[in-house]
């Protein structure tokens, strides 16, 4: 039985998913969560792509322990130096350098010859090895690359000291039989490759990313690259939870294992969905809300007699919560703490104080408080990662006619009370118009998603928005039994992030002005 290295690229390839922008604080929180999940490598970002990405990798490398932290770099000296620099604080750092190898990429994107590509690959790996011991080389668009040329490039990378060789199916074009053949050929034909780690990185354009990753493992790959919830460019990357559970549930057939704590998969998935506002589709394997639901009577009957009739794994195995009544307004701190413990969360004293208060308030409005409510309450507090410059204290809406009307009261952190009213097409737009009329922020809404955290009429509604303010994109989140109120909270959450960004920008301008004596 081989131990498969799980390389998580949620914060790099996953973050390239449309609309998945995360702040540095959110990435750090997600990196801690992914490390706690038990993956082996976290790819934290692409250092040379922006100063923000560099700062975020540096922060993760300095704080997150017990995993390898990887930084992506093109095969240029500047990129590799930037990656090495941001990894300085890491317990164990990896430089991951890549260059495209397919004809179409060489000719149409890079405009270089095959010989130049081989030289760049060798030089980049040599430079990276002079800076760190752990170097990964990727041949971008490998699956559309001529196999003889691919063997040549990989051979040079191995000779130059690459310790992991990654074969990306960049455009999700390969099918499993091809992957098996390609990985098998590489292992036979490239001298020294069998002594290093061969890795698969599959995209899901044909819905084959997980199948291709498993085919690669069967053919000798010992590392898989994947993202939580399968987020990523276009149709996404191979889903971490699907690969891990396939290896776990079918250990009899596949004969391998990972170090992932399967019972933390659900909470990791939920955190990412909260942070990005991108919900897995309901029928998504392992973490979708219907993944363990049995609708048909015949299935329900079977599951009641023996869950194994229709369940190949239990919800507990992946940490998915039950939907039974758990807590109410008379619950004490001990009961609340114990329920969170059972769900896998150890709360600090401050967290417990806050969730106890929020939970009692929720229980006043909602008869049944479910596990999912608890997770939502916890996240919506923990993720208040910015100072609350503006806080919604009251919201009153009137709708039903052609136009809806809303009145809001907002308190500021310097104790001002702002009152405003506005109208719009529906209550949410009216509430946004009211807030916009009194706040000095122009908010352009790109997306708004409403999700009910639990079943039932009195469910807690979660709203997430993607909005552009001052030419930056921010996500905002809110949770309330009234979705209009939740939307207004989400709006203010995005505005609070924009306010924090303005403060940072002003501080930066001042220090630049000082520097130039302006
Ligand atoms: O899909 C891809 O080719 C990549 C590489 C940069 C590894 O993400
Ligand atoms: Zn990729």
Coordinates of C-alpha atoms and ligand atoms in Angstrom, one line a residue:
X1 CA 0.0 0.0 0.0
X2 CA 1.5 3.3 -1.0
X3 CA 1.0 6.6 0.7
X4 CA -0.3 9.2 -1.8
X5 CA 0.9 12.8 -1.3
X6 CA -2.0 15.1 -1.4
X7 CA -1.0 18.5 -2.9
X8 CA -3.7 21.1 -2.4
X9 CA -3.8 24.0 -4.9
X10 CA -7.1 25.6 -3.7
X11 CA -5.3 28.9 -2.9
X12 CA -3.5 29.0 -6.2
X13 CA -5.2 27.2 -9.1
X14 CA -8.5 27.2 -7.2
X15 CA -8.4 30.9 -6.6
X16 CA -8.2 31.4 -10.4
X17 CA -11.8 30.2 -10.4
X18 CA -14.1 33.1 -11.7
X19 CA -15.3 35.0 -8.7
X20 CA -13.2 33.2 -6.1
X21 CA -11.1 36.1 -4.9
X22 CA -10.0 35.8 -1.3
X23 CA -8.4 38.4 0.9
X24 CA -5.0 37.6 2.5
X25 CA -6.7 37.0 5.8
X26 CA -9.2 34.7 4.2
X27 CA -6.4 32.7 2.5
X28 CA -4.5 32.4 5.8
X29 CA -7.6 31.1 7.5
X30 CA -8.2 28.6 4.7
X31 CA -4.6 27.5 4.8
X32 CA -4.9 26.7 8.5
X33 CA -8.1 24.7 7.7
X34 CA -6.4 22.8 4.9
X35 CA -3.4 22.1 7.0
X36 CA -5.7 20.7 9.7
X37 CA -7.3 18.5 7.1
X38 CA -4.0 16.6 6.9
X39 CA -2.9 17.4 3.3
X40 CA 0.9 17.1 2.6
X41 CA 1.5 20.2 0.5
X42 CA -0.4 23.5 0.2
X43 CA 0.3 25.6 -2.9
X44 CA -0.2 29.1 -1.4
X45 CA 0.0 31.2 -4.6
X46 CA 2.1 32.6 -7.4
X47 CA 4.6 35.0 -5.9
X48 CA 5.5 37.0 -9.0
X49 CA 1.9 37.5 -10.1
X50 CA 1.2 40.5 -7.7
X51 CA 2.5 42.0 -4.5
X52 CA -0.7 40.9 -2.7
X53 CA -0.2 37.3 -3.7
X54 CA 3.5 37.5 -2.6
X55 CA 2.4 39.0 0.8
X56 CA -0.2 36.3 1.3
X57 CA 2.2 33.4 0.6
X58 CA 4.7 35.0 2.9
X59 CA 2.1 35.2 5.7
X60 CA 1.1 31.5 5.2
X61 CA 4.7 30.3 5.0
X62 CA 5.4 32.2 8.3
X63 CA 2.4 30.8 10.2
X64 CA 1.2 27.5 8.9
X65 CA 3.1 24.5 10.2
X66 CA 3.2 20.7 9.6
X67 CA 2.8 20.9 5.8
X68 CA 5.1 21.8 2.9
X69 CA 4.2 25.3 1.5
X70 CA 4.7 25.6 -2.2
X71 CA 5.0 28.8 -4.3
X72 CA 4.5 28.7 -8.1
X73 CA 7.1 30.3 -10.5
X74 CA 7.5 30.5 -14.2
X75 CA 11.0 29.4 -15.4
X76 CA 12.4 32.9 -15.2
X77 CA 15.1 33.9 -12.7
X78 CA 13.0 36.7 -11.3
X79 CA 10.0 34.4 -10.6
X80 CA 12.2 31.8 -8.9
X81 CA 13.9 34.4 -6.7
X82 CA 10.4 35.8 -5.8
X83 CA 9.2 32.3 -4.8
X84 CA 12.3 31.6 -2.7
X85 CA 11.9 34.9 -0.9
X86 CA 8.3 34.5 0.1
X87 CA 9.0 30.9 1.3
X88 CA 11.8 32.0 3.7
X89 CA 9.6 31.7 6.8
X90 CA 8.3 28.2 5.9
X91 CA 9.0 25.1 7.9
X92 CA 9.4 23.3 4.6
X93 CA 9.2 25.3 1.4
X94 CA 8.9 24.0 -2.2
X95 CA 9.5 26.0 -5.4
X96 CA 7.1 24.8 -8.1
X97 CA 8.4 25.9 -11.5
X98 CA 6.5 25.3 -14.8
X99 CA 6.8 25.9 -18.5
X100 CA 4.5 24.8 -21.3
X101 CA 5.7 22.0 -23.6
X102 CA 3.0 21.4 -26.2
X103 CA 3.5 22.7 -29.7
X104 CA 0.6 25.0 -29.6
X105 CA 1.8 26.6 -26.4
X106 CA 5.4 26.9 -27.6
X107 CA 4.5 28.4 -30.9
X108 CA 1.4 30.5 -30.2
X109 CA 1.9 31.5 -26.5
X110 CA 5.6 31.5 -25.7
X111 CA 7.0 31.9 -29.3
X112 CA 10.0 29.8 -28.4
X113 CA 11.6 26.6 -29.9
X114 CA 11.6 23.2 -28.3
X115 CA 15.3 23.5 -27.6
X116 CA 14.8 26.8 -25.8
X117 CA 12.0 25.2 -23.7
X118 CA 14.4 22.4 -22.7
X119 CA 17.1 24.9 -21.7
X120 CA 14.7 27.1 -19.7
X121 CA 13.4 24.0 -17.8
X122 CA 16.9 22.8 -16.9
X123 CA 18.1 26.3 -15.9
X124 CA 15.1 27.0 -13.8
X125 CA 15.3 23.7 -11.9
X126 CA 19.0 24.2 -11.3
X127 CA 18.4 27.8 -10.0
X128 CA 15.5 26.6 -7.8
X129 CA 17.6 23.7 -6.3
X130 CA 20.4 26.2 -5.4
X131 CA 17.7 28.0 -3.2
X132 CA 15.7 25.1 -1.8
X133 CA 15.9 21.3 -1.6
X134 CA 12.3 20.6 -2.6
X135 CA 11.7 21.5 -6.3
X136 CA 8.7 20.6 -8.4
X137 CA 8.7 20.9 -12.2
X138 CA 5.5 21.0 -14.3
X139 CA 5.2 20.6 -18.0
X140 CA 2.2 22.7 -18.7
X141 CA -0.2 21.1 -21.3
X142 CA 1.7 17.9 -20.9
X143 CA -1.1 15.7 -22.1
X144 CA -1.1 17.5 -25.5
X145 CA 2.7 17.3 -25.8
X146 CA 4.5 14.9 -28.1
X147 CA 5.6 12.1 -25.9
X148 CA 9.2 12.0 -27.2
X149 CA 9.6 15.7 -26.4
X150 CA 7.9 15.3 -23.1
X151 CA 10.4 12.6 -22.1
X152 CA 13.3 14.9 -23.1
X153 CA 12.1 17.9 -21.1
X154 CA 11.3 15.7 -18.0
X155 CA 14.6 14.0 -18.3
X156 CA 16.4 17.4 -18.2
X157 CA 14.3 18.5 -15.2
X158 CA 15.1 15.3 -13.3
X159 CA 18.9 15.6 -14.1
X160 CA 18.8 19.2 -12.9
X161 CA 17.5 18.0 -9.5
X162 CA 13.7 18.2 -9.6
X163 CA 12.3 16.1 -6.7
X164 CA 8.7 16.1 -8.0
X165 CA 7.7 15.9 -11.7
X166 CA 4.1 17.0 -12.3
X167 CA 2.1 16.1 -15.5
X168 CA -0.7 18.6 -15.9
X169 CA -3.8 17.9 -18.0
X170 CA -4.1 21.7 -18.3
X171 CA -7.1 21.9 -20.5
X172 CA -8.9 18.7 -19.2
X173 CA -8.5 16.9 -22.5
X174 CA -7.1 13.5 -21.6
X175 CA -9.1 10.3 -21.0
X176 CA -8.1 7.8 -18.4
X177 CA -6.6 5.2 -20.8
X178 CA -4.3 7.8 -22.3
X179 CA -3.2 9.0 -18.8
X180 CA -2.3 5.4 -17.8
X181 CA -0.3 5.0 -21.0
X182 CA 1.5 8.4 -20.6
X183 CA 2.5 7.9 -17.0
X184 CA 3.6 4.3 -17.6
X185 CA 5.7 5.4 -20.6
X186 CA 7.4 8.3 -18.7
X187 CA 8.3 6.0 -15.8
X188 CA 9.9 3.5 -18.2
X189 CA 11.6 5.9 -20.5
X190 CA 12.9 8.8 -18.3
X191 CA 16.1 7.8 -16.4
X192 CA 15.9 8.5 -12.7
X193 CA 12.2 9.4 -12.8
X194 CA 11.2 6.4 -10.8
X195 CA 13.3 7.6 -7.9
X196 CA 11.5 11.0 -7.7
X197 CA 7.8 11.6 -7.1
X198 CA 5.6 11.6 -10.2
X199 CA 2.5 13.8 -9.9
X200 CA -0.9 14.3 -11.6
X201 CA -2.7 17.6 -12.0
X202 CA -6.0 17.2 -13.8
X203 CA -8.6 19.7 -14.9
X204 CA -12.3 18.9 -15.3
X205 CA -13.3 20.2 -18.7
X206 CA -14.7 16.8 -19.7
X207 CA -15.7 15.9 -16.1
X208 CA -12.8 13.4 -16.0
X209 CA -10.4 15.1 -13.6
X210 CA -10.9 12.6 -10.7
X211 CA -11.0 9.5 -13.0
X212 CA -7.8 10.7 -14.7
X213 CA -6.1 11.3 -11.3
X214 CA -7.0 7.8 -10.2
X215 CA -5.7 6.4 -13.5
X216 CA -2.4 8.3 -13.0
X217 CA -2.1 6.8 -9.5
X218 CA -2.7 3.3 -10.8
X219 CA 0.0 3.9 -13.4
X220 CA 2.6 5.0 -10.7
X221 CA 1.9 8.6 -9.8
X222 CA 2.4 9.1 -6.0
X223 CA 1.2 12.7 -5.8
X224 CA -2.2 14.2 -6.8
X225 CA -2.9 17.9 -7.2
X226 CA -6.4 18.9 -6.4
X227 CA -8.7 21.6 -4.9
X228 CA -11.4 21.7 -2.2
X229 CA -14.8 21.4 -3.8
X230 CA -13.0 21.1 -7.2
X231 CA -12.9 24.8 -7.7
X232 CA -10.5 26.2 -10.3
X233 CA -10.2 27.7 -13.8
X234 CA -13.2 27.0 -16.1
X235 CA -14.7 23.6 -15.1
X236 CA -12.3 23.4 -12.2
X237 CA -9.6 21.0 -10.9
X238 CA -9.9 17.5 -9.6
X239 CA -11.9 17.6 -6.3
X240 CA -9.8 16.8 -3.3
X241 CA -12.6 15.2 -1.3
X242 CA -13.6 12.9 -4.2
X243 CA -10.0 11.7 -4.8
X244 CA -9.5 11.2 -1.0
X245 CA -12.8 9.3 -0.5
X246 CA -12.3 7.1 -3.6
X247 CA -8.9 6.1 -2.3
X248 CA -10.4 5.5 1.2
X249 CA -13.6 3.8 0.3
X250 CA -12.1 1.6 -2.4
X251 CA -8.8 0.8 -0.7
X252 CA -9.7 -2.8 -1.4
X253 CA -9.4 -2.1 -5.2
X254 CA -6.9 0.7 -5.3
X255 CA -4.6 -0.4 -2.5
X256 CA -3.4 3.1 -1.4
X257 CA -3.9 5.6 1.4
X258 CA -3.6 9.3 2.1
X259 CA -3.0 11.3 5.3
X260 CA -6.2 13.2 5.1
X261 CA -8.6 13.2 8.1
X262 CA -11.7 12.3 6.2
X263 CA -14.0 13.5 9.0
X264 CA -12.8 17.1 8.4
X265 CA -13.7 17.1 4.7
X266 CA -17.2 18.6 5.2
X267 CA -16.1 21.5 7.4
X268 CA -13.3 22.4 5.0
X269 CA -15.7 22.4 2.1
X270 CA -18.1 24.6 4.1
X271 CA -15.5 27.1 5.0
X272 CA -14.4 27.5 1.4
X273 CA -18.0 27.9 0.3
X274 CA -18.5 30.6 3.0
X275 CA -15.4 32.4 2.0
X276 CA -15.8 32.4 -1.7
X277 CA -19.6 32.4 -2.0
X278 CA -19.3 29.5 -4.4
X279 CA -21.6 26.7 -3.3
X280 CA -20.9 23.1 -4.5
X281 CA -23.9 21.9 -6.6
X282 CA -26.4 20.0 -4.4
X283 CA -25.6 16.6 -6.1
X284 CA -21.8 17.1 -5.7
X285 CA -20.2 13.9 -4.4
X286 CA -19.1 13.9 -0.8
X287 CA -19.9 17.5 0.2
X288 CA -23.1 18.4 -1.8
X289 CA -26.1 18.9 0.4
X290 CA -27.9 15.9 -1.2
X291 CA -24.8 13.7 -1.1
X292 CA -26.4 11.7 1.8
X293 CA -30.1 12.5 1.3
X294 CA -32.4 9.7 0.4
X295 CA -35.6 10.9 -1.3
X296 CA -37.2 7.8 -2.8
X297 CA -39.4 5.8 -0.4
X298 CA -37.8 2.5 -1.4
X299 CA -34.3 3.9 -0.6
X300 CA -35.5 5.4 2.7
X301 CA -36.9 2.0 3.7
X302 CA -33.6 0.3 2.8
X303 CA -31.5 2.8 4.6
X304 CA -33.6 2.5 7.7
X305 CA -33.3 -1.3 7.7
X306 CA -29.6 -1.1 7.1
X307 CA -27.7 2.0 5.9
X308 CA -25.3 -0.2 3.8
X309 CA -28.2 -0.9 1.3
X310 CA -27.7 2.5 -0.3
X311 CA -24.8 4.2 1.5
X312 CA -21.2 3.3 0.6
X313 CA -19.9 5.6 3.3
X314 CA -21.6 7.2 6.3
X315 CA -22.0 11.0 6.6
X316 CA -20.0 10.9 9.8
X317 CA -17.0 9.5 7.8
X318 CA -16.7 12.9 6.0
X319 CA -18.0 15.0 8.9
X320 CA -21.3 15.9 7.3
X321 CA -23.7 17.0 10.0
X322 CA -27.1 15.4 10.7
X323 CA -30.3 17.4 10.5
X324 CA -31.8 16.4 13.8
X325 CA -32.9 19.0 16.3
X326 CA -29.8 19.8 18.4
X327 CA -30.2 22.9 20.4
X328 CA -32.7 25.5 21.5
X329 CA -33.0 28.8 23.4
X330 CA -32.7 27.0 26.8
X331 CA -29.4 25.3 25.9
X332 CA -26.5 26.1 28.2
X333 CA -22.9 26.9 27.3
X334 CA -21.8 23.3 28.1
X335 CA -24.4 21.9 25.8
X336 CA -23.4 24.3 23.0
X337 CA -19.7 23.6 23.6
X338 CA -20.3 19.9 23.6
X339 CA -22.2 20.0 20.3
X340 CA -19.5 22.0 18.6
X341 CA -16.9 19.5 19.9
X342 CA -19.0 16.7 18.4
X343 CA -18.9 18.5 15.1
X344 CA -15.1 18.8 15.4
X345 CA -14.7 22.4 16.5
X346 CA -12.9 23.3 19.6
X347 CA -14.0 26.8 20.6
X348 CA -12.0 29.5 22.3
X349 CA -13.7 31.2 25.3
X350 CA -14.4 34.3 23.2
X351 CA -15.9 32.2 20.3
X352 CA -18.1 30.3 22.8
X353 CA -19.4 33.6 24.4
X354 CA -20.2 35.0 21.0
X355 CA -21.9 31.9 19.5
X356 CA -23.9 31.3 22.7
X357 CA -25.3 34.8 22.4
X358 CA -25.9 34.5 18.6
X359 CA -27.5 31.1 19.1
X360 CA -29.9 32.3 21.7
X361 CA -30.9 35.2 19.4
X362 CA -31.4 32.7 16.6
X363 CA -33.4 30.4 18.8
X364 CA -35.9 33.2 19.6
X365 CA -36.7 33.5 15.9
X366 CA -36.3 29.8 14.8
X367 CA -37.8 26.8 16.5
X368 CA -35.2 24.3 15.6
X369 CA -31.5 24.9 15.6
X370 CA -29.6 22.5 13.5
X371 CA -25.9 21.5 13.2
X372 CA -25.7 23.5 10.0
X373 CA -27.0 26.6 11.8
X374 CA -24.1 26.2 14.3
X375 CA -21.5 26.0 11.6
X376 CA -23.0 29.0 9.9
X377 CA -23.1 31.1 13.1
X378 CA -19.5 30.1 13.9
X379 CA -18.2 31.0 10.4
X380 CA -20.1 34.2 10.1
X381 CA -18.5 35.4 13.2
X382 CA -15.0 34.1 12.7
X383 CA -14.9 35.5 9.2
X384 CA -15.7 39.0 10.3
X385 CA -12.1 39.6 9.3
X386 CA -12.4 43.3 9.0
X387 CA -13.2 46.1 11.5
X388 CA -16.9 46.8 11.5
X389 CA -16.8 50.4 10.3
X390 CA -20.5 50.2 9.6
X391 CA -23.1 48.0 11.4
X392 CA -26.7 47.5 10.6
X393 CA -28.9 48.2 13.6
X394 CA -32.3 48.2 12.0
X395 CA -34.0 47.5 8.6
X396 CA -37.6 48.0 7.7
X397 CA -38.9 47.1 4.2
X398 CA -42.2 47.5 2.5
X399 CA -42.8 45.5 -0.7
X400 CA -45.6 44.1 -2.7
X401 CA -46.2 46.9 -5.2
X402 CA -44.2 47.8 -8.3
X403 CA -41.5 49.4 -6.1
X404 CA -40.2 48.4 -2.7
X405 CA -39.1 50.8 0.0
X406 CA -36.6 50.3 2.7
X407 CA -35.4 52.3 5.8
X408 CA -32.1 51.5 7.5
X409 CA -30.2 52.6 10.5
X410 CA -26.5 52.1 10.5
X411 CA -24.1 52.7 13.3
X412 CA -20.5 53.7 12.6
X413 CA -17.5 52.8 14.6
X414 CA -17.2 56.4 15.7
X415 CA -20.7 56.3 17.2
X416 CA -22.5 58.1 14.4
X417 CA -26.1 57.0 13.7
X418 CA -26.9 57.1 10.0
X419 CA -30.6 56.9 8.9
X420 CA -31.6 56.5 5.3
X421 CA -34.4 55.3 3.1
X422 CA -34.4 54.1 -0.5
X423 CA -36.5 52.4 -3.1
X424 CA -35.8 49.7 -5.6
X425 CA -37.0 46.8 -7.7
X426 CA -37.7 44.4 -4.8
X427 CA -36.8 44.6 -1.1
X428 CA -33.1 43.7 -1.4
X429 CA -32.5 46.4 -4.0
X430 CA -34.4 48.9 -1.9
X431 CA -32.3 48.1 1.2
X432 CA -29.1 48.4 -1.0
X433 CA -30.3 51.8 -2.3
X434 CA -31.0 53.0 1.2
X435 CA -27.5 52.1 2.4
X436 CA -25.9 53.5 -0.7
X437 CA -27.6 56.8 -0.3
X438 CA -25.9 57.3 3.1
X439 CA -22.5 55.7 2.6
X440 CA -19.7 57.1 0.7
X441 CA -19.1 53.9 -1.4
X442 CA -20.3 53.2 -4.9
X443 CA -21.1 49.4 -4.9
X444 CA -21.5 47.6 -8.2
X445 CA -23.1 44.2 -7.6
X446 CA -21.7 41.4 -9.7
X447 CA -23.4 38.5 -8.1
X448 CA -25.7 37.7 -5.2
X449 CA -26.5 34.2 -4.0
X450 CA -29.1 33.2 -1.4
X451 CA -28.8 29.8 0.2
X452 CA -30.8 28.3 3.0
X453 CA -28.5 26.8 5.6
X454 CA -31.0 24.2 6.7
X455 CA -34.3 22.7 5.5
X456 CA -37.5 24.2 6.8
X457 CA -39.5 27.4 6.6
X458 CA -37.7 29.0 9.5
X459 CA -34.2 28.3 8.1
X460 CA -31.3 30.6 8.5
X461 CA -30.7 32.2 5.1
X462 CA -27.1 32.8 4.0
X463 CA -26.4 35.5 1.4
X464 CA -23.1 36.1 -0.3
X465 CA -22.3 38.8 -2.8
X466 CA -19.5 39.7 -5.1
X467 CA -19.3 43.4 -5.5
X468 CA -16.9 46.0 -7.0
X469 CA -16.1 49.0 -4.9
X470 CA -13.3 51.5 -5.7
X471 CA -12.2 49.2 -8.6
X472 CA -11.6 46.2 -6.2
X473 CA -13.7 43.1 -6.0
X474 CA -14.9 42.1 -2.5
X475 CA -17.0 39.3 -1.2
X476 CA -19.6 40.0 1.5
X477 CA -21.5 37.5 3.6
X478 CA -24.5 37.7 5.9
X479 CA -26.8 35.2 7.7
X480 CA -30.2 35.8 9.2
X481 CA -33.6 34.1 9.2
X482 CA -34.8 37.1 7.0
X483 CA -32.9 37.0 3.7
X484 CA -33.3 40.7 3.1
X485 CA -31.6 41.4 6.4
X486 CA -28.9 38.8 5.5
X487 CA -28.4 40.5 2.1
X488 CA -28.0 43.9 3.9
X489 CA -25.4 42.4 6.2
X490 CA -23.6 40.9 3.2
X491 CA -23.6 44.4 1.5
X492 CA -22.2 46.0 4.6
X493 CA -19.6 43.3 5.0
X494 CA -18.3 44.1 1.5
X495 CA -18.4 47.8 2.3
X496 CA -16.4 47.2 5.5
X497 CA -13.8 45.4 3.5
X498 CA -13.7 48.4 1.0
X499 CA -13.4 50.8 4.0
X500 CA -10.4 48.8 5.3
X501 CA -8.8 48.7 1.9
X502 CA -9.2 52.5 1.7
X503 CA -7.4 52.9 5.0
X504 CA -4.6 50.7 3.8
X505 CA -4.3 52.5 0.5
X506 CA -4.2 55.9 2.3
X507 CA -1.5 54.7 4.7
X508 CA 0.5 53.5 1.7
X509 CA 0.1 56.8 -0.1
X510 CA 1.2 58.7 3.0
X511 CA 4.3 56.6 3.4
X512 CA 5.1 57.0 -0.3
X513 CA 4.6 60.8 0.0
X514 CA 6.9 60.9 3.0
X515 CA 9.5 59.0 1.1
X516 CA 9.5 61.5 -1.7
X517 CA 9.2 64.5 0.7
X518 CA 5.8 65.5 -0.9
Ligands
LIG1 O1 -3.0 23.4 -15.2 C1 -1.8 23.7 -15.2 O2 -1.1 23.4 -16.1 C2 -1.2 24.3 -14.0 C3 0.3 24.3 -13.9 C4 0.8 25.7 -13.7 C5 0.7 23.3 -12.9 O3 -1.9 24.7 -13.1
LIG2 ZN1 -4.0 23.8 -13.3

